[in-house]
Short mmCIF file of N, CA, C and O in Angstrom, two decimals:
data_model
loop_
_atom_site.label_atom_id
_atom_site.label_comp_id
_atom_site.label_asym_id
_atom_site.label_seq_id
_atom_site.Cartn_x
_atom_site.Cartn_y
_atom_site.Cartn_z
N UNK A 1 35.38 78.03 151.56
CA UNK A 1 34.49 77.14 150.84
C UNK A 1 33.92 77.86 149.63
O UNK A 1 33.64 79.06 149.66
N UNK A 2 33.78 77.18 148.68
CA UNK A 2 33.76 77.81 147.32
C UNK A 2 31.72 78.00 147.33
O UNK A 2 31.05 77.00 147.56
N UNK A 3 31.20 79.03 147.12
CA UNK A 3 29.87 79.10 146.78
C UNK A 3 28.93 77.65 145.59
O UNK A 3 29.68 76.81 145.10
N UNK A 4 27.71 77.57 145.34
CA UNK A 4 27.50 76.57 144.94
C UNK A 4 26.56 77.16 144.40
O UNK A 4 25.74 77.78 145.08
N UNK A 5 26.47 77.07 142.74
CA UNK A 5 25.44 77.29 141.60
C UNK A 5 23.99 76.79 142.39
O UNK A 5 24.20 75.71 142.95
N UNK A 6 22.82 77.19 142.55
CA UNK A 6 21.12 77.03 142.83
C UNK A 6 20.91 76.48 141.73
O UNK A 6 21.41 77.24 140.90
N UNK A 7 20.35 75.36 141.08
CA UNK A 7 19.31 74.76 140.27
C UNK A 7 17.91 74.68 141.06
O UNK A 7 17.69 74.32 142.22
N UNK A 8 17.04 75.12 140.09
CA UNK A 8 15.46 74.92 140.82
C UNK A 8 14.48 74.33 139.47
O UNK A 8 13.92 74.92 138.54
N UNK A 9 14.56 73.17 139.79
CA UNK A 9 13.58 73.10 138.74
C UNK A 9 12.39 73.23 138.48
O UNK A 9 11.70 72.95 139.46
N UNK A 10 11.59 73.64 137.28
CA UNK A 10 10.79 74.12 136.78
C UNK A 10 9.71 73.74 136.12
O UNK A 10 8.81 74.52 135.79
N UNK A 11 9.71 72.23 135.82
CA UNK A 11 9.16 71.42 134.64
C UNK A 11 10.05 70.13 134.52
O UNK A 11 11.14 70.08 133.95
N UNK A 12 9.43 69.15 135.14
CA UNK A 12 10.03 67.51 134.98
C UNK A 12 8.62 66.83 134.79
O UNK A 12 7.66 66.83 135.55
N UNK A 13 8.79 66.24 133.53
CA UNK A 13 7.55 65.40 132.85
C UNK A 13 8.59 64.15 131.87
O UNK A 13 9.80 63.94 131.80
N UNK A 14 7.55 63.62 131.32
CA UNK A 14 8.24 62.36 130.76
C UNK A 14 9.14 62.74 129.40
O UNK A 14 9.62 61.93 128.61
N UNK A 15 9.21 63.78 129.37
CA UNK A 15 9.90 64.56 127.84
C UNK A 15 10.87 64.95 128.76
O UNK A 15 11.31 63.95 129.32
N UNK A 16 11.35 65.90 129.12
CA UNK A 16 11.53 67.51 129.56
C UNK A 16 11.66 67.09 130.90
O UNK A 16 10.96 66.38 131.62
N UNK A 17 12.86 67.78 131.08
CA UNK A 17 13.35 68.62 132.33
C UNK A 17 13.65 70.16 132.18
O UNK A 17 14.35 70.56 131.25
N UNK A 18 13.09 71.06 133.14
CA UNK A 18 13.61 72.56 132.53
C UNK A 18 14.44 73.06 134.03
O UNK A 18 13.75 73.19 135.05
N UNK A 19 15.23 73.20 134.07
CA UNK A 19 16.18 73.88 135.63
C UNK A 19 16.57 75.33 135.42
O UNK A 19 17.20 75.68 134.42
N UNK A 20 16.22 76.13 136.33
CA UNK A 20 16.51 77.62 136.27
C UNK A 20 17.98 77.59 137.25
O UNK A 20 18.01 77.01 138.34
N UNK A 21 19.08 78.28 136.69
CA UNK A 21 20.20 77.58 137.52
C UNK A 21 20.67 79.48 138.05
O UNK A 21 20.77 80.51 137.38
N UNK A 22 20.80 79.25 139.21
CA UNK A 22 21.69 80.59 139.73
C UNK A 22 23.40 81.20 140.15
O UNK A 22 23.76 80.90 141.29
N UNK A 23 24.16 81.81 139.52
CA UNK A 23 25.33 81.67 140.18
C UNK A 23 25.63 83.11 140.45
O UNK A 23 25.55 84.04 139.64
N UNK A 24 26.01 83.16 141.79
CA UNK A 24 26.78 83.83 142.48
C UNK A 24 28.30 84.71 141.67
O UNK A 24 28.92 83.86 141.02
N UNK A 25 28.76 85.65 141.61
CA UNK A 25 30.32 85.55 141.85
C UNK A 25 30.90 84.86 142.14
O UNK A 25 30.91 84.71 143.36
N UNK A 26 31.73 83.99 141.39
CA UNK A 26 32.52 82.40 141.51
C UNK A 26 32.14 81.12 141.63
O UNK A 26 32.90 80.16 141.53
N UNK A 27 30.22 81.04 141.97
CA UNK A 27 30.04 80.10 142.44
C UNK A 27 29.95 79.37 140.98
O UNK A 27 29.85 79.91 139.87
N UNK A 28 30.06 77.22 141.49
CA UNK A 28 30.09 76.85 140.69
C UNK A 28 29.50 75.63 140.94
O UNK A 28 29.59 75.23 142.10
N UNK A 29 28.75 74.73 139.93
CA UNK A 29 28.20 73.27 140.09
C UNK A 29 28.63 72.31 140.46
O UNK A 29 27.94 71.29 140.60
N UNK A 30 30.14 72.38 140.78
CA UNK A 30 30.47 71.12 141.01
C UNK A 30 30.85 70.22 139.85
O UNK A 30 30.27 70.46 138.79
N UNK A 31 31.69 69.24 139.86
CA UNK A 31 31.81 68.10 138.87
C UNK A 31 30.80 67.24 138.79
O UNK A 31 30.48 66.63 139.81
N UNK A 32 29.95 66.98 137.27
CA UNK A 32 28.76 66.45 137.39
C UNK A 32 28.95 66.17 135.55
O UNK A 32 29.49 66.74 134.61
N UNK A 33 28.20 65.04 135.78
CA UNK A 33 27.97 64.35 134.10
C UNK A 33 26.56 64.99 133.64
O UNK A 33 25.74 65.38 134.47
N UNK A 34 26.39 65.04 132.46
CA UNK A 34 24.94 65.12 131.61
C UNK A 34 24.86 63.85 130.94
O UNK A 34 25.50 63.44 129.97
N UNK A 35 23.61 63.08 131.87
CA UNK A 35 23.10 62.01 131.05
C UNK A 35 22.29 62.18 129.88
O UNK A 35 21.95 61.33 129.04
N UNK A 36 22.04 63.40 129.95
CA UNK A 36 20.69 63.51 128.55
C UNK A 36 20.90 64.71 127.81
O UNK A 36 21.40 65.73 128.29
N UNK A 37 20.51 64.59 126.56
CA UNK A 37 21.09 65.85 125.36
C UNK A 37 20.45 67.29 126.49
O UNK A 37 19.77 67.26 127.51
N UNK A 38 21.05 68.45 125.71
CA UNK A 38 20.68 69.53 126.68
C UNK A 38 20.63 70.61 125.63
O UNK A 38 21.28 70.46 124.59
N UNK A 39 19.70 71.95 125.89
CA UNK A 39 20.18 73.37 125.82
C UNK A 39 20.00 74.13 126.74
O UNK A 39 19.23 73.89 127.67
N UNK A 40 20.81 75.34 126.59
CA UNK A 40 21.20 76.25 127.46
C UNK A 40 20.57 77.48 126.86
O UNK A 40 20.43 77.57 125.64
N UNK A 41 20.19 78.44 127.68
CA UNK A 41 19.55 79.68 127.15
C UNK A 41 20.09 80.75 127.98
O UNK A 41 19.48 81.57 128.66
N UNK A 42 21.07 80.63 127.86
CA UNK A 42 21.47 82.54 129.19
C UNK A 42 20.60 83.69 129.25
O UNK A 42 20.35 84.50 128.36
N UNK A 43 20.22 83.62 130.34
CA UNK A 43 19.31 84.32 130.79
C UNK A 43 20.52 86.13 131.22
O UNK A 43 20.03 87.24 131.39
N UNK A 44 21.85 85.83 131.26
CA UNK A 44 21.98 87.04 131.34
C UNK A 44 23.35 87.03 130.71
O UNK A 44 23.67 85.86 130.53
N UNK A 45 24.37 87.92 130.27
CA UNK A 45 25.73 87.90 129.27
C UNK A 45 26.76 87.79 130.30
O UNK A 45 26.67 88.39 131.37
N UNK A 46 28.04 86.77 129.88
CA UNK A 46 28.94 86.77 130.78
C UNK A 46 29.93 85.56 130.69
O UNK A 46 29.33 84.53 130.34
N UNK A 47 31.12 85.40 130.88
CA UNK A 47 32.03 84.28 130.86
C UNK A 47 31.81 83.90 132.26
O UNK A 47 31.61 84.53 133.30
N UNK A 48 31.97 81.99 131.78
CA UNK A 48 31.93 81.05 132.24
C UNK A 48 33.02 79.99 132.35
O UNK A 48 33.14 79.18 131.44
N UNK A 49 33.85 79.95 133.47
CA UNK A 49 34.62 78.97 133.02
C UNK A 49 34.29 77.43 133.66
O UNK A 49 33.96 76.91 134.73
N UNK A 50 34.62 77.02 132.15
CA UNK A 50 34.42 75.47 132.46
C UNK A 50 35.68 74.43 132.56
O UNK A 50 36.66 74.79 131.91
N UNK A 51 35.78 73.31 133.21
CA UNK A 51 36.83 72.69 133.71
C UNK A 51 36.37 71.05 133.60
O UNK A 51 35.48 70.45 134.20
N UNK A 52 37.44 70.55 132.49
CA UNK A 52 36.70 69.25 132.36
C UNK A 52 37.02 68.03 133.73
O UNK A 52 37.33 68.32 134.89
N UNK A 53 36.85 66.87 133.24
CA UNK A 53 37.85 66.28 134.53
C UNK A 53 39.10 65.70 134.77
O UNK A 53 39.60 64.86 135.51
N UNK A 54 39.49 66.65 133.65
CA UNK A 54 41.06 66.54 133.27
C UNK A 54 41.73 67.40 133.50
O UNK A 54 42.86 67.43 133.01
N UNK A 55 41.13 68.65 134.55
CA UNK A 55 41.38 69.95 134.60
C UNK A 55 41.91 71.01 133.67
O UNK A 55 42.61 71.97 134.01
N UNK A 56 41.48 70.71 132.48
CA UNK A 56 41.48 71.64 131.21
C UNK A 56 40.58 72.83 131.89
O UNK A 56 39.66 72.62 132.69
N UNK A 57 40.87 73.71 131.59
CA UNK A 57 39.94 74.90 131.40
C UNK A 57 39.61 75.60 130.12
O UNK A 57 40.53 75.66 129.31
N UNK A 58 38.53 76.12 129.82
CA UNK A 58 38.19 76.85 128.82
C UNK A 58 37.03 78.07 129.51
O UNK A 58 36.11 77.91 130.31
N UNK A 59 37.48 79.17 128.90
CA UNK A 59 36.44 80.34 129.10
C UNK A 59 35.47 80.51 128.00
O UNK A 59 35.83 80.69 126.83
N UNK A 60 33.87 80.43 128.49
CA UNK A 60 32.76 80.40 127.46
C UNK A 60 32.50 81.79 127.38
O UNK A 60 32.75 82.18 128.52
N UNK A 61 32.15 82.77 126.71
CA UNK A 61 31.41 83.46 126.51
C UNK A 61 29.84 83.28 126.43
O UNK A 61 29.42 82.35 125.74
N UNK A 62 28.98 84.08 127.07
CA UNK A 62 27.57 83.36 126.99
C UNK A 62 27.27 85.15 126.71
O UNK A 62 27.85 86.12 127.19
N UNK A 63 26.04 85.06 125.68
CA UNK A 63 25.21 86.26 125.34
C UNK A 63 23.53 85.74 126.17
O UNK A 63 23.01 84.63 126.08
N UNK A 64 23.13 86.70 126.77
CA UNK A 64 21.57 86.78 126.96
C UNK A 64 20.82 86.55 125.88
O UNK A 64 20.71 87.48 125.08
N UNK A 65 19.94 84.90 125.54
CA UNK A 65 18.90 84.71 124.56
C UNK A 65 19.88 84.07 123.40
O UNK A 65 19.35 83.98 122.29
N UNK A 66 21.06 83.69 123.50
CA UNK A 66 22.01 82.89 122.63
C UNK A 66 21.68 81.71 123.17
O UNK A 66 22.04 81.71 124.34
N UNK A 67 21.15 80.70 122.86
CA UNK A 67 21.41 79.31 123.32
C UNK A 67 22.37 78.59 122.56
O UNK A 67 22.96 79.13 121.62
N UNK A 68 22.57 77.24 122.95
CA UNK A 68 23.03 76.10 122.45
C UNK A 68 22.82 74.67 122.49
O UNK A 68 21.88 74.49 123.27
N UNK A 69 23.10 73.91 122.19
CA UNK A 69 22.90 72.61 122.46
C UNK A 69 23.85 71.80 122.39
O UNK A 69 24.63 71.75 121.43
N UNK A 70 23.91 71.01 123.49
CA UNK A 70 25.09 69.59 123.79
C UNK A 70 24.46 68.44 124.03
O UNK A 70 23.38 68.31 124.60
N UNK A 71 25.51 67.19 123.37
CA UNK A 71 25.13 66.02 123.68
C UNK A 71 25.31 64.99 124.93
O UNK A 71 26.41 64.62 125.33
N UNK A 72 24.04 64.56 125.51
CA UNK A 72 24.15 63.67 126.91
C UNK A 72 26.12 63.10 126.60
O UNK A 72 26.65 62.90 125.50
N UNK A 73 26.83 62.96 128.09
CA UNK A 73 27.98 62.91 128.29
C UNK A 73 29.26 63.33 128.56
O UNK A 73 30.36 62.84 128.79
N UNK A 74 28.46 64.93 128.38
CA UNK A 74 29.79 65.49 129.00
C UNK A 74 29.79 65.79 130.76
O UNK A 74 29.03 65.82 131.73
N UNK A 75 30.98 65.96 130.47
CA UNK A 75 31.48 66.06 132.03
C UNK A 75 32.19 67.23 132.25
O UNK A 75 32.85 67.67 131.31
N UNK A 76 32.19 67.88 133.45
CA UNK A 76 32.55 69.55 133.68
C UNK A 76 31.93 69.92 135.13
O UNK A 76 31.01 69.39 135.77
N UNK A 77 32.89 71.19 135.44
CA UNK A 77 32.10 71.84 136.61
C UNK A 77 32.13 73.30 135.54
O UNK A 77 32.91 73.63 134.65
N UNK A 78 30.78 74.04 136.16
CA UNK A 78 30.93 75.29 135.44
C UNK A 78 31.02 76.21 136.77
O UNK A 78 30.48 76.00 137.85
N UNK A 79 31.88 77.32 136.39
CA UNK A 79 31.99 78.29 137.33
C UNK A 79 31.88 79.77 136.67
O UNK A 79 32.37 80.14 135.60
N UNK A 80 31.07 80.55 137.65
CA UNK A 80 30.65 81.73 137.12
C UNK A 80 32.70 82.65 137.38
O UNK A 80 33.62 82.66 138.20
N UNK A 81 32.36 83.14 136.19
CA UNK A 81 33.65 83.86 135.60
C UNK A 81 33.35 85.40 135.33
O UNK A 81 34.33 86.12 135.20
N UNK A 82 32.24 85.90 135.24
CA UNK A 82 31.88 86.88 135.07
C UNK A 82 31.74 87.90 135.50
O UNK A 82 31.29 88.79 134.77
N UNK A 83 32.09 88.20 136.98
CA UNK A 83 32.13 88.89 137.86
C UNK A 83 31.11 89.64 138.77
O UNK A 83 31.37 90.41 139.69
N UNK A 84 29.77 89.21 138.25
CA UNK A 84 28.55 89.28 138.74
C UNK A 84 27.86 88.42 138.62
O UNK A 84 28.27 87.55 137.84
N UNK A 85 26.87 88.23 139.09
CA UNK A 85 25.54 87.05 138.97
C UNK A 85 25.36 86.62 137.38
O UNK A 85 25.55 87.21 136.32
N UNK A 86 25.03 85.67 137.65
CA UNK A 86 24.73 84.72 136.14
C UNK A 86 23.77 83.83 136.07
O UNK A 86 23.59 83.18 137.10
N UNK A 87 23.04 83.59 135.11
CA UNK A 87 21.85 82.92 135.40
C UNK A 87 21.28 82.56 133.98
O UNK A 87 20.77 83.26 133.10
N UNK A 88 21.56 81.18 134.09
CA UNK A 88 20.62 80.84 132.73
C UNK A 88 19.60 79.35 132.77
O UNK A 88 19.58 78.75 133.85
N UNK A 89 18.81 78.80 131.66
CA UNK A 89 17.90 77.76 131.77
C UNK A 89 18.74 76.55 131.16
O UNK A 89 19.64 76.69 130.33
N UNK A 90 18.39 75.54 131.60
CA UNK A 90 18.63 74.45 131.25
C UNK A 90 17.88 73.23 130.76
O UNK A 90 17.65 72.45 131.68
N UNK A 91 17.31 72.75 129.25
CA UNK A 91 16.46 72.52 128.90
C UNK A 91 16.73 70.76 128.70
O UNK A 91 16.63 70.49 127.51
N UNK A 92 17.02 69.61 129.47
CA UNK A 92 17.15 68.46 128.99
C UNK A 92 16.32 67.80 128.61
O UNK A 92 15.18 67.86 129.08
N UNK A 93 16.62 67.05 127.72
CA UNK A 93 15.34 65.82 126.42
C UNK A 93 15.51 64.60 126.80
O UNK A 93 16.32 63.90 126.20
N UNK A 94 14.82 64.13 127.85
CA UNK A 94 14.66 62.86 127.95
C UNK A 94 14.14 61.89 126.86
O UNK A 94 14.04 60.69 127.10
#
């Protein structure tokens, strides 16, 4: 059985959602949509592979304190690729 990314969230108000997300060695979220725009803040450096639901893969590079931002709708499982723990925030805009 494949390990499973921890989300804990942090801050849910009528703006804002903030989720502190944890992954394991390999573990991964699961296939899941983003209904609402997002950024990401890596909390630590490391590839990520992501897998759409077309089973494309792509390997992310993530730097510690690099964020980004995506628009509500995508679809993906992310899986830690990095070979140690990984851990970053997740900032959605309701």
């Amino acid at each position: 059985m494949t390990a499973k990314a921890s989300g804990e969230v942090q801050e849910d108000n009528d703006t804002t959602r903030v989720t502190l997300w944890r992954f394991a060695p390999e573990a991964e979220t699961g296939v899941h949509r983003h209904e609402l725009d997002y950024v990401v803040v890596p909390l630590t450096s490391g590839a990520l592979k992501i897998v759409d639901t077309q089973g494309k893969e792509s390997l992310s590079e993530l730097t510690a304190g690099v964020s980004y931002f995506r628009r509500a709708g995508v679809e993906h499982n992310v899986i830690n690729a990095s070979g140690g723990d990984f851990a970053f925030i997740e900032v959605e805009f309701k």
